[in-house]
Amino acid sequence: MVNLTIDDKQVTAPKSATIYEAAKINGIKIPILCHDKKLKPFGACRMCLVEVEQMKGRQIPACTTPVTDGMIIRTSTPDIIKARKMVLELLLLNHPIDCPVCDKGGDCDLQNLTYEYQVNANRFSDEKFHHEIDYSNPLIERDMNRCVLCGKCARICDEIVSFGALTFISRGIETKIGCEFEGSLNCEFCGSCVSVCPVGSLLARPFKFKARFWALTNQKSVCSYCGTGCNLTLGVKDNKVLTTVYDENQGFHNGQLCCRGRFGYQFINSDKRLTTPLVRKGGALMEASWDEALELVATRLRGAGASAAALATPRLTNEELLLFKKLMEAAGSANYDHSAGYAHAALTKGFARSFGATASPSTILDIQKSDLLLVIKTDSYETHPVIGFEINMAVKNKGAKLNILSDKRGKLSKLPDAKTFVHTPGSEIAVINSLAKAILDEKLAAGSAVSIPGYADLEKALAGFTPDAVAVQSGLSAAAIKQLASDYAKAEKALIIFPVGNAYPGHNADMASAVANLALLTGKLGTEGSGVLCMAEKNNSQGAVDMGFYATSGLQAGQIMDGCASGAIKTLFLAGENPVVSYPNRAVVTTALDKVEFLVVSDLFMTETAAMADVVLPACSFAEKEGTFTSVDRRVQHIKPAIRKVGQSRTDFEIFSTLIAKLGGQAPAAPAAVFGEIAASAPGYAGMSYAALGETGAFAPVDITPAFVVPKTVAVEPAAGKLALVIGSVLYHNGTLSQFGEGPMYVCPEGYVELSRGDAAKLNVAENDLLNVTSAAGSTKLKARISSRMPEGVLFSPYHFGAAEINRVWSGAPVTWVTVTK
Amino acid sequence: MNPITPIINGLKITLSHLFKKPVTLQYPTERPKVAQRFRGLHALNVSHNKAKCVACYLCPTVCPAKCITVEAGEDANHDKYAARYEIDMLRCIFCGYCVEACPVDAIRMTGEFELANYRRQDFVYSKERLLEKK
Ligand code: SF4
Ligand code: SF4
Ligand code: SF4
Ligand code: SF4
Ligand code: SF4
Ligand code: FES
């Protein structure tokens, strides 16, 4: 701490603080334009000038000058005010005074400062700018005439997002912010630049002209796409969510969001939302009353026993999931799952046997504290983009080493000094095993490892996984494997990050155990910056696991589908799931849903699955209900309604409560009461209180009882003349919900198949050619996308799109072998 | 004071009025001339054949009766215009704040005061109706 005097006040500040920060901590406001707390100091605008006595009273920028002991600072002498006024006059010289039509009006730093400093006239005169305005993309409008050249947009895109789409171009009076070759913006559309622009240069087009900032009611909430659990603020007017509002003080991510969080909110107020219950009569879905619809469902569930089954989307709140479970228990059935059978076995089975807990022992906050990040699948950036930002910052700001093990390259591979090890699809578990083997062989294992149960078995089982043996099947060199192993083992703090999801069939319980073995062998667990972070796909996947909403004594998701097809399951209740699109093997799923006697779907939209139902119940979005979500690292966070319910829709909480009552049970009246039950029963939630969660939420602790488990590997035999198809997430989408968010759909509107340049040349395929992709399961037509990140012989396709029908081809096997023809 | 004096004073005033021209207007055959600054029904000003309003949302913001509804639209040139502009005259208190707030002189108040009507919805003045006014 240093002592200094600001405006005649004796204050203290941390040694590392700048004058601006020191003033801020002590409640003294210094105006800024180009400074942002998330970005490195820049010092371009000179708005923050202050006088420092030790510097002979010269005016220096507060945002870039570090404090020193005994500094005497004045922040608002008449000279300083004069200087700031001149800065504003000069800025306003070329700036169009567009405030009435400028969307930033009312929330503009330049406008506010002009008002505050009473710059009513300008001593100078010059021409206004005449830059062409970029309207070329539907998400971000760029009007460089209003730009004050603070550089925040270019800096955030580079320092945090690591895309680098924007930069200063030209010099002197001609300087402006532009894209490469002065073209139009074509980036990942995370909107970070829009959020930090202090003026109306960068605007969110979906919100364009919709309302003034002051007319919005802000409601804090939690993003309902992926499991990162980003906090967001919904801007509401007239019962509509019009935008997401940037709040730099929100969450661990300081208000950073990805494209889906920032621009994917439109589904909440979509005209396509279901508004009344529908009941199938004479073959068609007809509008019905809630009473009629629910009575019908209750009649089917009453005493149904094991002939009833339920699948829920892990987007429901914890409270809803618990009620859903109670409903199934009231019906006498233990057949419920949240697609864990497909997707989250890594957590429910893998971690359960290796760690004795069904959650990741590490948190997102560990990323920045680690020395080495081992990321399995570069998709971790695409599945959980804001975690990608954290990885980027750890690498760039904290010097963390980044090693990537994946079946293709991705954005993370482009980070400075990132080492990417591209293996053949399906060999990931073998490679991880060989890392463990190399660690044992090189005597890099921690001394404590021997005492963990299962050590001897593991040692024996790994004998066949020597780097040399695995090198052959994985396409990596033995040296690379050894290098990866020693990098990991020798790092003081190392964190393994891997995503799991519906479309990651290889990322199963065995992979989780293989990864756990690595951490246990090297003792990299239980300390800050070390450990394993398994990132489940949806916003409440971890919550669904914690609530026990997966098959323990009943059938798993896949078995439920089989049960429907065989007639064993007569009534199937799907809450928000859309298996027709998201589960592997579409033909099997549709046959099962066709066969099942009675299908109930509660959803926001008439999805491909809802269209097959006998009863469709209109459910509410996250913006209309209250409850809790649990993020991938077990942060339990509270959401509150931002708008009234759309149409006659009801929350799943209400739907399940009514049904439980109809079945003669008694459901708790409100989510708060259910949370009380959760706090009493769910492991790690003990002691939590609904009221105390507040805005920051609470971490559910993870207790670990480690054990070595021998992971099973499946040998993936390459099929001659065929290509390996891997399925996964793309950056802009999450599950099938984002298809109803207009923002993501502008950027990434349809499914495609991505192939390497080499394969494209061999097959004589050009970008956007329509390709027939055929596997043993079926075939579909997809547009080609050619990229340099794919290794030869490997294809990638996102699974989110109903129309793309990739799950006709993808059967759920770790690798689907396909042929491609034009 | 003499108790009769106030009565006489009053009678004097009455008497003087007997010889003055009556102020009553024979409405509707006779019509008042309203003052320039009278605050009657609103009108939207026109320039270049369209409403001057740029939909800045300042008048609905300043309106104490919250009777103005503006919805902005984006035209073919990406410019902002008032896709919807509506005043609910049943709520309006004719304070004239909207006129004062407007940065582009798009709204004014006319001398029109005959606003009686039969149905509530007839008091909702849409953009089209406000533009008709001279
Ligand atoms: S950027 Fe700010 S000052 Fe400039 S026109 Fe927009 S609101 Fe006005
Ligand atoms: S939207 Fe994101 S990626 Fe695109 S320019 Fe802005 S900060 Fe960069
Ligand atoms: S566009 Fe906005 S954020 Fe970027 S330099 Fe200009 S004013 Fe700053
Ligand atoms: S989708 Fe995930 S990363 Fe993106 S804003 Fe939402 S929670 Fe954050
Ligand atoms: S203040 Fe003027 S320009 Fe703004 S909305 Fe009202 S009438 Fe239109
Ligand atoms: S805020 Fe310090 S120079 Fe811009």
Coordinates of N, CA and C in Angstrom, one line a residue, chain A residues 37-38 40 159-160 252 254 364-373 389-402 415-417 492-493 528-529:
Chain A
K37 N -11.7 -1.1 -17.4 CA -11.0 -1.9 -16.3 C -10.5 -3.2 -16.8
K38 N -11.1 -3.8 -17.8 CA -10.7 -5.1 -18.3 C -9.5 -5.0 -19.2
K40 N -5.8 -3.3 -20.9 CA -4.6 -2.8 -20.5 C -4.6 -1.3 -20.7
E159 N -7.3 -8.4 -27.0 CA -6.8 -8.8 -25.7 C -7.7 -9.9 -25.1
I160 N -9.0 -9.8 -25.2 CA -9.9 -10.8 -24.6 C -10.5 -11.8 -25.5
F252 N -17.9 -13.4 -12.9 CA -16.5 -13.6 -13.0 C -15.9 -13.1 -14.3
N254 N -16.8 -10.4 -15.9 CA -17.0 -8.9 -16.0 C -17.8 -8.5 -17.2
I364 N -13.8 -22.5 -13.0 CA -13.4 -21.7 -14.1 C -12.3 -20.7 -13.6
L365 N -12.4 -20.3 -12.4 CA -11.4 -19.4 -11.8 C -10.0 -20.0 -11.8
D366 N -9.9 -21.3 -11.8 CA -8.6 -21.9 -11.7 C -7.8 -21.7 -13.0
I367 N -8.5 -21.4 -14.1 CA -7.8 -21.3 -15.4 C -6.8 -20.2 -15.4
Q368 N -7.1 -19.1 -14.8 CA -6.1 -18.0 -14.7 C -5.0 -18.2 -13.7
K369 N -5.2 -19.2 -12.9 CA -4.2 -19.4 -11.8 C -3.3 -20.6 -12.2
S370 N -3.5 -21.2 -13.4 CA -2.7 -22.4 -13.7 C -1.5 -22.0 -14.5
D371 N -0.5 -22.9 -14.5 CA 0.7 -22.8 -15.3 C 0.6 -23.4 -16.6
L372 N -0.2 -24.5 -16.7 CA -0.4 -25.2 -17.9 C -1.8 -25.7 -18.1
L373 N -2.4 -25.4 -19.3 CA -3.7 -25.9 -19.5 C -3.6 -27.0 -20.6
F389 N -12.4 -17.2 -23.6 CA -11.8 -15.9 -23.3 C -10.9 -16.0 -22.1
E390 N -11.3 -16.8 -21.1 CA -10.5 -17.0 -19.9 C -9.2 -17.7 -20.2
I391 N -9.3 -18.7 -21.1 CA -8.1 -19.4 -21.5 C -7.1 -18.4 -22.2
N392 N -7.7 -17.6 -23.1 CA -6.9 -16.7 -23.8 C -6.2 -15.7 -22.9
M393 N -6.9 -15.2 -21.9 CA -6.3 -14.3 -21.0 C -5.2 -14.9 -20.1
A394 N -5.5 -16.2 -19.8 CA -4.5 -16.9 -19.0 C -3.2 -17.1 -19.8
V395 N -3.3 -17.4 -21.1 CA -2.2 -17.6 -21.9 C -1.4 -16.2 -22.1
K396 N -2.2 -15.2 -22.5 CA -1.6 -14.0 -22.9 C -1.1 -13.1 -21.7
N397 N -1.9 -13.1 -20.6 CA -1.6 -12.2 -19.5 C -0.8 -12.9 -18.4
K398 N -1.1 -14.2 -18.2 CA -0.5 -14.8 -17.1 C 0.6 -15.8 -17.6
G399 N 0.8 -15.9 -18.8 CA 1.9 -16.8 -19.4 C 1.6 -18.3 -19.2
A400 N 0.4 -18.7 -19.1 CA 0.1 -20.1 -18.9 C 0.4 -20.8 -20.2
K401 N 1.0 -22.0 -20.1 CA 1.2 -22.8 -21.3 C 0.0 -23.4 -21.8
L402 N -0.2 -23.6 -23.1 CA -1.4 -24.2 -23.6 C -1.1 -25.4 -24.5
L415 N -3.6 -19.4 -30.4 CA -3.0 -18.5 -29.3 C -1.5 -18.7 -29.3
P416 N -0.9 -17.6 -28.8 CA 0.6 -17.7 -28.8 C 1.2 -18.9 -28.1
D417 N 2.1 -19.5 -28.8 CA 2.8 -20.7 -28.3 C 1.9 -21.9 -27.9
E492 N 4.0 -26.9 -12.6 CA 3.7 -26.9 -11.1 C 2.2 -27.0 -10.9
K493 N 1.4 -26.2 -11.7 CA 0.0 -26.3 -11.6 C -0.5 -26.5 -13.0
E528 N -5.1 -24.9 -5.9 CA -5.5 -23.9 -6.8 C -4.8 -23.9 -8.1
G529 N -5.5 -23.8 -9.2 CA -4.9 -23.8 -10.5 C -4.6 -25.2 -11.1

